[in-house]
PDB file of C-alpha atoms in Angstrom:
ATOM      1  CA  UNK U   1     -13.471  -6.048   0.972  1.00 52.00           C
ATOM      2  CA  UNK U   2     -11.752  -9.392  -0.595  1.00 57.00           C
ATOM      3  CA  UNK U   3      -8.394  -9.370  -1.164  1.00 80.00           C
ATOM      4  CA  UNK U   4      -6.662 -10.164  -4.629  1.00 93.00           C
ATOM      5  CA  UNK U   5      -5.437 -13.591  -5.155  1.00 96.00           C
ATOM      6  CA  UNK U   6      -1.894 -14.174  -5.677  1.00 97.00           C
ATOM      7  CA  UNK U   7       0.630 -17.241  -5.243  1.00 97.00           C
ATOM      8  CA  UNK U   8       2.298 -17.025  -2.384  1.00 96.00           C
ATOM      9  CA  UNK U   9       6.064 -17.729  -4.066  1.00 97.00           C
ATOM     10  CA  UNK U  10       7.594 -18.086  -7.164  1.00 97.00           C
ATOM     11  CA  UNK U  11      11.306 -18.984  -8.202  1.00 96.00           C
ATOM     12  CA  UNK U  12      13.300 -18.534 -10.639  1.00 96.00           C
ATOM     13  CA  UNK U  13      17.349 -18.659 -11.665  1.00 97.00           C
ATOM     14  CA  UNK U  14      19.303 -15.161 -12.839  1.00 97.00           C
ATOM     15  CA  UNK U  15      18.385 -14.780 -16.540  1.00 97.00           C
ATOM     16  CA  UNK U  16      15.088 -16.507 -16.297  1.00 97.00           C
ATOM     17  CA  UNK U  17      11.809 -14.879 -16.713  1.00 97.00           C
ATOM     18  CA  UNK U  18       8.898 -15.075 -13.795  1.00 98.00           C
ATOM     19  CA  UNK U  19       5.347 -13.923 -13.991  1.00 98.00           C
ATOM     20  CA  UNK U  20       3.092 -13.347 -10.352  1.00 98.00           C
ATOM     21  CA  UNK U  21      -0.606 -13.461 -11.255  1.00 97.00           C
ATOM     22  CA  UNK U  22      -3.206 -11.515  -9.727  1.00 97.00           C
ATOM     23  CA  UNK U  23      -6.770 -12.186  -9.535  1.00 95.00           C
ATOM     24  CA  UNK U  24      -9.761 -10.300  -8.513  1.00 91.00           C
ATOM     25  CA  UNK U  25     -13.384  -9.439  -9.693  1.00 87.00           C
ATOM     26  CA  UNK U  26     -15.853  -7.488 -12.330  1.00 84.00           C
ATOM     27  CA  UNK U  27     -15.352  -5.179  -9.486  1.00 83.00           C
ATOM     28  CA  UNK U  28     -11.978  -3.960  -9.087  1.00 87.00           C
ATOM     29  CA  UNK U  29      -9.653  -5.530 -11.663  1.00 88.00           C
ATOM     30  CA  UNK U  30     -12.278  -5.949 -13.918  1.00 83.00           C
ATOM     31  CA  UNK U  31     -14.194  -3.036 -13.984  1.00 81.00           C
ATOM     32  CA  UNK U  32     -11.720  -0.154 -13.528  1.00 72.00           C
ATOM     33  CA  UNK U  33      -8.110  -1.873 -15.987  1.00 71.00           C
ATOM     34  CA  UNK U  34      -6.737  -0.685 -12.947  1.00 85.00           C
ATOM     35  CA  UNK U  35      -4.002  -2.936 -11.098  1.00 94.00           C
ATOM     36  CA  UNK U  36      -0.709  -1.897  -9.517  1.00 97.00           C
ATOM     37  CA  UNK U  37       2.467  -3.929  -8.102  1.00 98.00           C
ATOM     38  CA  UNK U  38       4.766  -3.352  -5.572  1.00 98.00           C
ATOM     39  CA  UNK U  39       8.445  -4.444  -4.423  1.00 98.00           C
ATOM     40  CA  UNK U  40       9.148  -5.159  -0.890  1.00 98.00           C
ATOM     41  CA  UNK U  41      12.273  -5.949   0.501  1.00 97.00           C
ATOM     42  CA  UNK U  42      12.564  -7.373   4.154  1.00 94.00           C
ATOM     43  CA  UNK U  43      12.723  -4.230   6.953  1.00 93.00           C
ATOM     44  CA  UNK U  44      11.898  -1.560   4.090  1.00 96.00           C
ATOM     45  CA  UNK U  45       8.600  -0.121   3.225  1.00 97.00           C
ATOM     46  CA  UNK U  46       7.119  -1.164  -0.355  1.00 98.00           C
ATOM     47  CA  UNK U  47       8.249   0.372  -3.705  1.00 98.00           C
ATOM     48  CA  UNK U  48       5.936   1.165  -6.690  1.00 98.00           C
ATOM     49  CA  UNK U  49       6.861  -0.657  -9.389  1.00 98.00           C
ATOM     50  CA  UNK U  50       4.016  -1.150 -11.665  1.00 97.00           C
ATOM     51  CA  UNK U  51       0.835   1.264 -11.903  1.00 96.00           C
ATOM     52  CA  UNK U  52      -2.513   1.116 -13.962  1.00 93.00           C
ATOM     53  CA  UNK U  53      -1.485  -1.990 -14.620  1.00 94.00           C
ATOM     54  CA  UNK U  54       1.295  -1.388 -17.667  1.00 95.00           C
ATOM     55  CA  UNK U  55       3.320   1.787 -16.483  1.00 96.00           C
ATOM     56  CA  UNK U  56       6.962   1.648 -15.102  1.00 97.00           C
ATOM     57  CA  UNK U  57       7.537   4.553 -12.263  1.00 96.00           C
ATOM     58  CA  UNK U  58      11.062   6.666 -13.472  1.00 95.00           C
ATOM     59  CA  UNK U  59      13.548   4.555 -12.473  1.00 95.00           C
ATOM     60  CA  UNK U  60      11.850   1.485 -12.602  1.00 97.00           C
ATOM     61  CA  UNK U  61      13.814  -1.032 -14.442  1.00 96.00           C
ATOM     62  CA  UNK U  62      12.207  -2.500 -18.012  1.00 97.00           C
ATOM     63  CA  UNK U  63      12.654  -5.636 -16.994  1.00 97.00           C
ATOM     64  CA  UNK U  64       9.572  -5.137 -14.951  1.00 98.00           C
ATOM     65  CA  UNK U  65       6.209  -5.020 -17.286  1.00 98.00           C
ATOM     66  CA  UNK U  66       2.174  -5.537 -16.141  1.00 97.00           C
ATOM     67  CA  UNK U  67       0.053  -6.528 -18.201  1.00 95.00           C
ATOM     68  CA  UNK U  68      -4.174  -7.451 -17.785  1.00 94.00           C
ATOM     69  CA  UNK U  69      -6.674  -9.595 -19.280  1.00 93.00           C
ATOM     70  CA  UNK U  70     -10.060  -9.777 -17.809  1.00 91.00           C
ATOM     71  CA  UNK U  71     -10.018 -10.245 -14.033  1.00 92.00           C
ATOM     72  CA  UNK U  72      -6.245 -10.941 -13.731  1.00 95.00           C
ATOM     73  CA  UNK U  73      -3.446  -8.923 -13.398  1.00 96.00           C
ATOM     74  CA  UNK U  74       0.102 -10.152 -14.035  1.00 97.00           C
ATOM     75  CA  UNK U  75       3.687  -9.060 -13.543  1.00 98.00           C
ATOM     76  CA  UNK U  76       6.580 -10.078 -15.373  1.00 98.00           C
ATOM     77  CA  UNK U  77      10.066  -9.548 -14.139  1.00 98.00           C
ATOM     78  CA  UNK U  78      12.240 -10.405 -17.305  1.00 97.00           C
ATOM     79  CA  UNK U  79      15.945 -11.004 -16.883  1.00 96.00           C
ATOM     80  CA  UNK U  80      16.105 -11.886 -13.430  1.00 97.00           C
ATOM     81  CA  UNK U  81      18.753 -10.462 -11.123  1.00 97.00           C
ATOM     82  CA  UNK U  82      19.945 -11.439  -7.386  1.00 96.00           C
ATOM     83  CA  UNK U  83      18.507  -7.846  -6.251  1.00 96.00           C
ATOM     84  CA  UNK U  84      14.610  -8.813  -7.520  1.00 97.00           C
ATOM     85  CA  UNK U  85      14.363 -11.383  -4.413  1.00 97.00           C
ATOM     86  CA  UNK U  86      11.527  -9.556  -2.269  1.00 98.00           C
ATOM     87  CA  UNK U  87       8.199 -10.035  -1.819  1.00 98.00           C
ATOM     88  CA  UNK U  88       5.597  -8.252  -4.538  1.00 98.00           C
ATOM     89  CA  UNK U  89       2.201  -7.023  -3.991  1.00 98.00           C
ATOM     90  CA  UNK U  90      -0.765  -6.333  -6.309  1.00 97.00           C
ATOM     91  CA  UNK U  91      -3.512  -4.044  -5.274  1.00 97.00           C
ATOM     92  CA  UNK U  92      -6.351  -2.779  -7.098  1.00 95.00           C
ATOM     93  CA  UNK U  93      -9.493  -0.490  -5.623  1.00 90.00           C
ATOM     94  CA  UNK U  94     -13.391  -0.223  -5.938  1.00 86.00           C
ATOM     95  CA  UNK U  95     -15.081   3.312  -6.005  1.00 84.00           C
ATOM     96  CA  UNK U  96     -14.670   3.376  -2.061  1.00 88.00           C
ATOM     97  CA  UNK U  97     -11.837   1.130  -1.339  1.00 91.00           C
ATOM     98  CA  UNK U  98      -8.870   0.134  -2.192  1.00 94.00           C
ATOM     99  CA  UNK U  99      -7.645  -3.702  -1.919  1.00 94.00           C
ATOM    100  CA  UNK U 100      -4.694  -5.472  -1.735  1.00 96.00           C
ATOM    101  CA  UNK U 101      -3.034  -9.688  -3.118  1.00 96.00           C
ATOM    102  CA  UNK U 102      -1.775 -11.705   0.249  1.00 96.00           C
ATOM    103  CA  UNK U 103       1.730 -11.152  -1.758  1.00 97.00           C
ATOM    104  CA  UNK U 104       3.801 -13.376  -3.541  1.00 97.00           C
ATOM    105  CA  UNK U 105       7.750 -13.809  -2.415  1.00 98.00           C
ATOM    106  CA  UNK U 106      10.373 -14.461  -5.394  1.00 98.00           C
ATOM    107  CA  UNK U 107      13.410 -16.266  -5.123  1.00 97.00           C
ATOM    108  CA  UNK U 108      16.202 -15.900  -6.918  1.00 96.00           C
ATOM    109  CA  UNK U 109      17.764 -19.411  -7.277  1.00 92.00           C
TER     110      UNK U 109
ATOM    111  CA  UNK B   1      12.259  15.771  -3.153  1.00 93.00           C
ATOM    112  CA  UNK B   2       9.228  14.161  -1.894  1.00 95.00           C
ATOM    113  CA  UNK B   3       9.090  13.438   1.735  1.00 96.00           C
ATOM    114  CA  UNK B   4       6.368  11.301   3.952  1.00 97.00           C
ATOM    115  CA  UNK B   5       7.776  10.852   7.772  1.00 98.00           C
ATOM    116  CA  UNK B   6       5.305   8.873  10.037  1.00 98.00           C
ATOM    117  CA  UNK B   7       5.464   9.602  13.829  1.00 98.00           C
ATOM    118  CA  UNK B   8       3.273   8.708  16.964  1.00 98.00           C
ATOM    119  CA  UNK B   9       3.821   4.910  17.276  1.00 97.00           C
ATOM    120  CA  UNK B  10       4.417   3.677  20.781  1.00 97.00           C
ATOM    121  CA  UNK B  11       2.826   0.470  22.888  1.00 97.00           C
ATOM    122  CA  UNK B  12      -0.985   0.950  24.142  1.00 97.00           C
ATOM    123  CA  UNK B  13      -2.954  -1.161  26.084  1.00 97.00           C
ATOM    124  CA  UNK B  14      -6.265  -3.134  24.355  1.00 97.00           C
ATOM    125  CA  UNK B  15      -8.775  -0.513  24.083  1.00 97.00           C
ATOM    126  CA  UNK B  16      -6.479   2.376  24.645  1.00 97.00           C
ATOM    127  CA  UNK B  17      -6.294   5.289  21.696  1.00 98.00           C
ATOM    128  CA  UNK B  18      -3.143   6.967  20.188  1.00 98.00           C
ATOM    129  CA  UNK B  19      -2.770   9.348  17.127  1.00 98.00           C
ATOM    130  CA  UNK B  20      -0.338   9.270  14.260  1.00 98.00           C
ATOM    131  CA  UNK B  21       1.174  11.788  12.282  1.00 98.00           C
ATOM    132  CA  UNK B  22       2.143  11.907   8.625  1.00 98.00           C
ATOM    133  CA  UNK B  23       4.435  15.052   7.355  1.00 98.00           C
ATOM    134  CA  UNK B  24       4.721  15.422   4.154  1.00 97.00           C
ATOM    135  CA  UNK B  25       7.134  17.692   1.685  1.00 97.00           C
ATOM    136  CA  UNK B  26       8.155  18.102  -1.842  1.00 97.00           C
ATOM    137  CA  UNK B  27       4.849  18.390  -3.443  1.00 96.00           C
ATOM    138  CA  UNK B  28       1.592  20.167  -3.439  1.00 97.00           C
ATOM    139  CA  UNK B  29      -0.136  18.404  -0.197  1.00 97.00           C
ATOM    140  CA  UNK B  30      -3.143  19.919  -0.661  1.00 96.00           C
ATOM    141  CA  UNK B  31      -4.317  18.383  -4.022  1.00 96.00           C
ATOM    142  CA  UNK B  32      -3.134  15.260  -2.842  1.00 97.00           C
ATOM    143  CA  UNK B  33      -5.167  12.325  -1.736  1.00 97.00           C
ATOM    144  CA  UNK B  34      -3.181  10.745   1.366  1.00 98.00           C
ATOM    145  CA  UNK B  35      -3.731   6.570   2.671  1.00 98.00           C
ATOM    146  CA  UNK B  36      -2.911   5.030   5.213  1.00 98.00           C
ATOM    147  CA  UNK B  37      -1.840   1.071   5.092  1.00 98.00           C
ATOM    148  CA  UNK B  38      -0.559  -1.225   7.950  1.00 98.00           C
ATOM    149  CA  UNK B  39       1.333  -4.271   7.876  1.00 98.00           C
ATOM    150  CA  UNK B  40       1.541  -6.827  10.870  1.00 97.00           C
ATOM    151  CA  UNK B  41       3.883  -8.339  11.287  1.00 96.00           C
ATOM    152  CA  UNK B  42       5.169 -11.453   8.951  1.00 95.00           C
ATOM    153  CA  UNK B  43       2.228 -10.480   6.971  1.00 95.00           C
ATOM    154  CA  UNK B  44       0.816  -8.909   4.052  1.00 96.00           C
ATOM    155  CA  UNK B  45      -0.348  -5.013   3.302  1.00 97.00           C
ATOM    156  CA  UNK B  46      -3.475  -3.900   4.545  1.00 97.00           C
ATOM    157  CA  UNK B  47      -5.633  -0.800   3.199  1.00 97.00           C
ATOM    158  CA  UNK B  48      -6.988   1.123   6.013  1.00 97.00           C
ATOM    159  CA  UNK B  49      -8.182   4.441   4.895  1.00 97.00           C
ATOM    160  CA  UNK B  50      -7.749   7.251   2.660  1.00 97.00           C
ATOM    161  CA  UNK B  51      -8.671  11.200   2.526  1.00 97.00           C
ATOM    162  CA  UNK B  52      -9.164  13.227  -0.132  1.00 96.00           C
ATOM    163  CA  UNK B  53      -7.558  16.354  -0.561  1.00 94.00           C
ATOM    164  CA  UNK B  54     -11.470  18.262   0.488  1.00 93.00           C
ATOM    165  CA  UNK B  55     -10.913  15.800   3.506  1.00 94.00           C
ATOM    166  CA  UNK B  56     -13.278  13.239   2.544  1.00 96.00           C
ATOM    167  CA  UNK B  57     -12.636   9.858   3.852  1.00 96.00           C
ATOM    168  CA  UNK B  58     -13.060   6.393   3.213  1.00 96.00           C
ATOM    169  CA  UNK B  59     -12.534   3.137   5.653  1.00 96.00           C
ATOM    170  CA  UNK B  60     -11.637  -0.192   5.614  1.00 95.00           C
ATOM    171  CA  UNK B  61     -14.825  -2.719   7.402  1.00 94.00           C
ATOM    172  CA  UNK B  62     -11.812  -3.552  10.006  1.00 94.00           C
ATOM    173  CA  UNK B  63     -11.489  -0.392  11.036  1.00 96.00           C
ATOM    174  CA  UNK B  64     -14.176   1.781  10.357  1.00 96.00           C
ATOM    175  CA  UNK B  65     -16.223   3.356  13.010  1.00 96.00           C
ATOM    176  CA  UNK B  66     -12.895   3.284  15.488  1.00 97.00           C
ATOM    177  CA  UNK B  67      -9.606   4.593  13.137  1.00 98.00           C
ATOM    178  CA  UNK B  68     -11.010   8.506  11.777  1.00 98.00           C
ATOM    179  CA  UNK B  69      -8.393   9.947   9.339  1.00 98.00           C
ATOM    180  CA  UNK B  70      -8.043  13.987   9.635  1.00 97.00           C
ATOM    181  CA  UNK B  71      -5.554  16.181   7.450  1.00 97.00           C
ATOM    182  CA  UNK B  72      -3.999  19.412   8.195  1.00 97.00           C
ATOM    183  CA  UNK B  73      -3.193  20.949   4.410  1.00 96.00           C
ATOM    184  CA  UNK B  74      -1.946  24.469   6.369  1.00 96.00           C
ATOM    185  CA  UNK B  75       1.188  22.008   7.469  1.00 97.00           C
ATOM    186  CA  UNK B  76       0.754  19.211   5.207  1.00 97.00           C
ATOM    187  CA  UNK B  77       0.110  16.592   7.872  1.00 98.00           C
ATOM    188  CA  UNK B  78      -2.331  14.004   8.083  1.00 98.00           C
ATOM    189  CA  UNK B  79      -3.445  12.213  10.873  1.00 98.00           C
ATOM    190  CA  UNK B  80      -4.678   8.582  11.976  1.00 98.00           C
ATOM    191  CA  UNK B  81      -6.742   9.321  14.884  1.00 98.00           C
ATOM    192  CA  UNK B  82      -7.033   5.409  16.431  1.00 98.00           C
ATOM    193  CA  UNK B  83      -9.816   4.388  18.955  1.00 97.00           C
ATOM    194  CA  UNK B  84     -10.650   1.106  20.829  1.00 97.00           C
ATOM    195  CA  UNK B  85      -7.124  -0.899  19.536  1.00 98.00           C
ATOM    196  CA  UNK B  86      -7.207  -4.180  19.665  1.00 97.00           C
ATOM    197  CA  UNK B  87      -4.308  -7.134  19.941  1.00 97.00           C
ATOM    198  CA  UNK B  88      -4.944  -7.303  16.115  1.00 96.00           C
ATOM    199  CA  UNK B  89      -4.020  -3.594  15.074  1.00 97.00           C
ATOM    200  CA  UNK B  90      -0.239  -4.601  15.859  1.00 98.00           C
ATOM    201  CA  UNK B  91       1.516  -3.318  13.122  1.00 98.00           C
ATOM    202  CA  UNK B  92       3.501  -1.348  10.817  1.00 98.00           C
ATOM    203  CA  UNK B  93       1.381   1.344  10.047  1.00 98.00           C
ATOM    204  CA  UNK B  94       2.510   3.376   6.217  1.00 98.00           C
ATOM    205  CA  UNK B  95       1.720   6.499   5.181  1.00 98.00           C
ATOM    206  CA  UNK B  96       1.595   7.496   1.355  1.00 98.00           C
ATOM    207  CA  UNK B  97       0.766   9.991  -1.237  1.00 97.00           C
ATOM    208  CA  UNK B  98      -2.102   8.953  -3.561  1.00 95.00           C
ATOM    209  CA  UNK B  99      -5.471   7.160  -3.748  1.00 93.00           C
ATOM    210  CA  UNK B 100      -6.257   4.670  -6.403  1.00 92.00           C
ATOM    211  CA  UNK B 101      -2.055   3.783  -6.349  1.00 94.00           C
ATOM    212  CA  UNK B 102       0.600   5.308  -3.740  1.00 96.00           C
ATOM    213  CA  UNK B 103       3.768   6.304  -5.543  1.00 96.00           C
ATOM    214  CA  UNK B 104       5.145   7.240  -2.179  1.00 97.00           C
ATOM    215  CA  UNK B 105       5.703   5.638   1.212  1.00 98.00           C
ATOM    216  CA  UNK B 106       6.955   6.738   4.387  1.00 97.00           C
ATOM    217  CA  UNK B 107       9.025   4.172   6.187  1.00 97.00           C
ATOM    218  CA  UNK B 108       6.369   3.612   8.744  1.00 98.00           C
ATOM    219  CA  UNK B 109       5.819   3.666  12.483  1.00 98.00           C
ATOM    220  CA  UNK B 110       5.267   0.801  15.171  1.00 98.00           C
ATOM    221  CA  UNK B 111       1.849   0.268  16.593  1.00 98.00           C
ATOM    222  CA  UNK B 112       2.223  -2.596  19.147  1.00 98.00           C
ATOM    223  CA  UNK B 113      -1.623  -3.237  21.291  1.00 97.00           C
ATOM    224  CA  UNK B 114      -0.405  -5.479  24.168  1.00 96.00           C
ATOM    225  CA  UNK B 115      -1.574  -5.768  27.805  1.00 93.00           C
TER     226      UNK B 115
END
């Protein structure tokens, strides 16, 4: 069970845009459009931002959008605020597992 | 509203066993596939296992053969039954509603393997 490959950080300044990639296989990414991102702020457990791959949960800002092409999955936080500095996670699954990226931390310059 | 509220974490000694508990309100347990994820600590989310609402489950390699996930739909509880822990299953454990996503978490509970 591989994990997903994403950077490990990304900055950006309030206003800017950012995008976290998110690479895995034919198997998972691939083969099921199936990729969803998470928020997670230090001491708090993670948040559901993004799921099968495009769709915002209610309440989930629109400044966060996912998008896919082939094997990578991608998340775009547009408009970036002070309150977006946390640490995201992809994850994706195979027919009898379910994977997850190493995570990628955002600053907020 | 929905509710998941992990219990059961304590310290246990390397090969020692201990049991957690996920409760779980505010929606219709039973048709719901449950997972449970860990985090150690400084580091990234890990998949562990997940049960289907007929109780079917499936493992991570890590763990497989010594965690055994069990669910209770009468009181909406789930259960991560842990065997033979090792220094390595320090962690965070999470429990959460859903299967191929989880839409909700529970704040977790502490697993700390230490002799």
């Amino acid at each position: 069970q591989s994990a997903l490959t994403q950077p490990p950080s990304v900055s950006g300044s309030p206003g800017q845009s950012v995008t976290i990639s998110c690479t895995g296989t034919s198997g998972d990414i691939g083969r099921h459009y199936n990729a969803a991102w998470y928020q997670q702020t230090p001491g708090t457990a993670p948040k559901l931002i993004i799921f099968e791959v495009r769709n915002r949960p209610s309440g989930v800002p629109h400044r966060f959008s996912g998008s896919r092409s082939g094997n990578t999955a991608s998340l775009t936080i547009s408009g970036l605020q002070p309150e977006d500095e946390a640490d995201y996670y992809c994850s994706s699954y195979t027919d009898t597992s379910v994977m997850f990226g190493g995570g990628t931390k955002l600053t907020v310059l | 509203q929905v509710q998941v509220v992990e219990s059961g974490g304590s310290s246990v000694r390397p090969g020692g066993s201990l049991r957690l508990s996920c409760t779980a309100s505010g929606f219709t347990f039973s048709d719901s596939y449950m997972t449970w994820i860990r985090q150690a600590p400084g580091e990234g989310l890990e998949w562990m296992s997940y049960i289907s609402d007929g109780g079917e489950a499936r493992y991570a390699d890590s763990v497989r053969g010594r965690f055994t996930v069990s669910r209770d739909n009468a009181r909406s509880i789930v259960y991560l039954h842990m065997t033979n822990l090792r220094n390595d299953d320090t962690a965070m454990y999470f429990c959460s509603r859903g299967r191929i996503y989880s839409d909700f978490w529970g704040q977790g509970t502490r697993v700390t393997v230490s002799s």
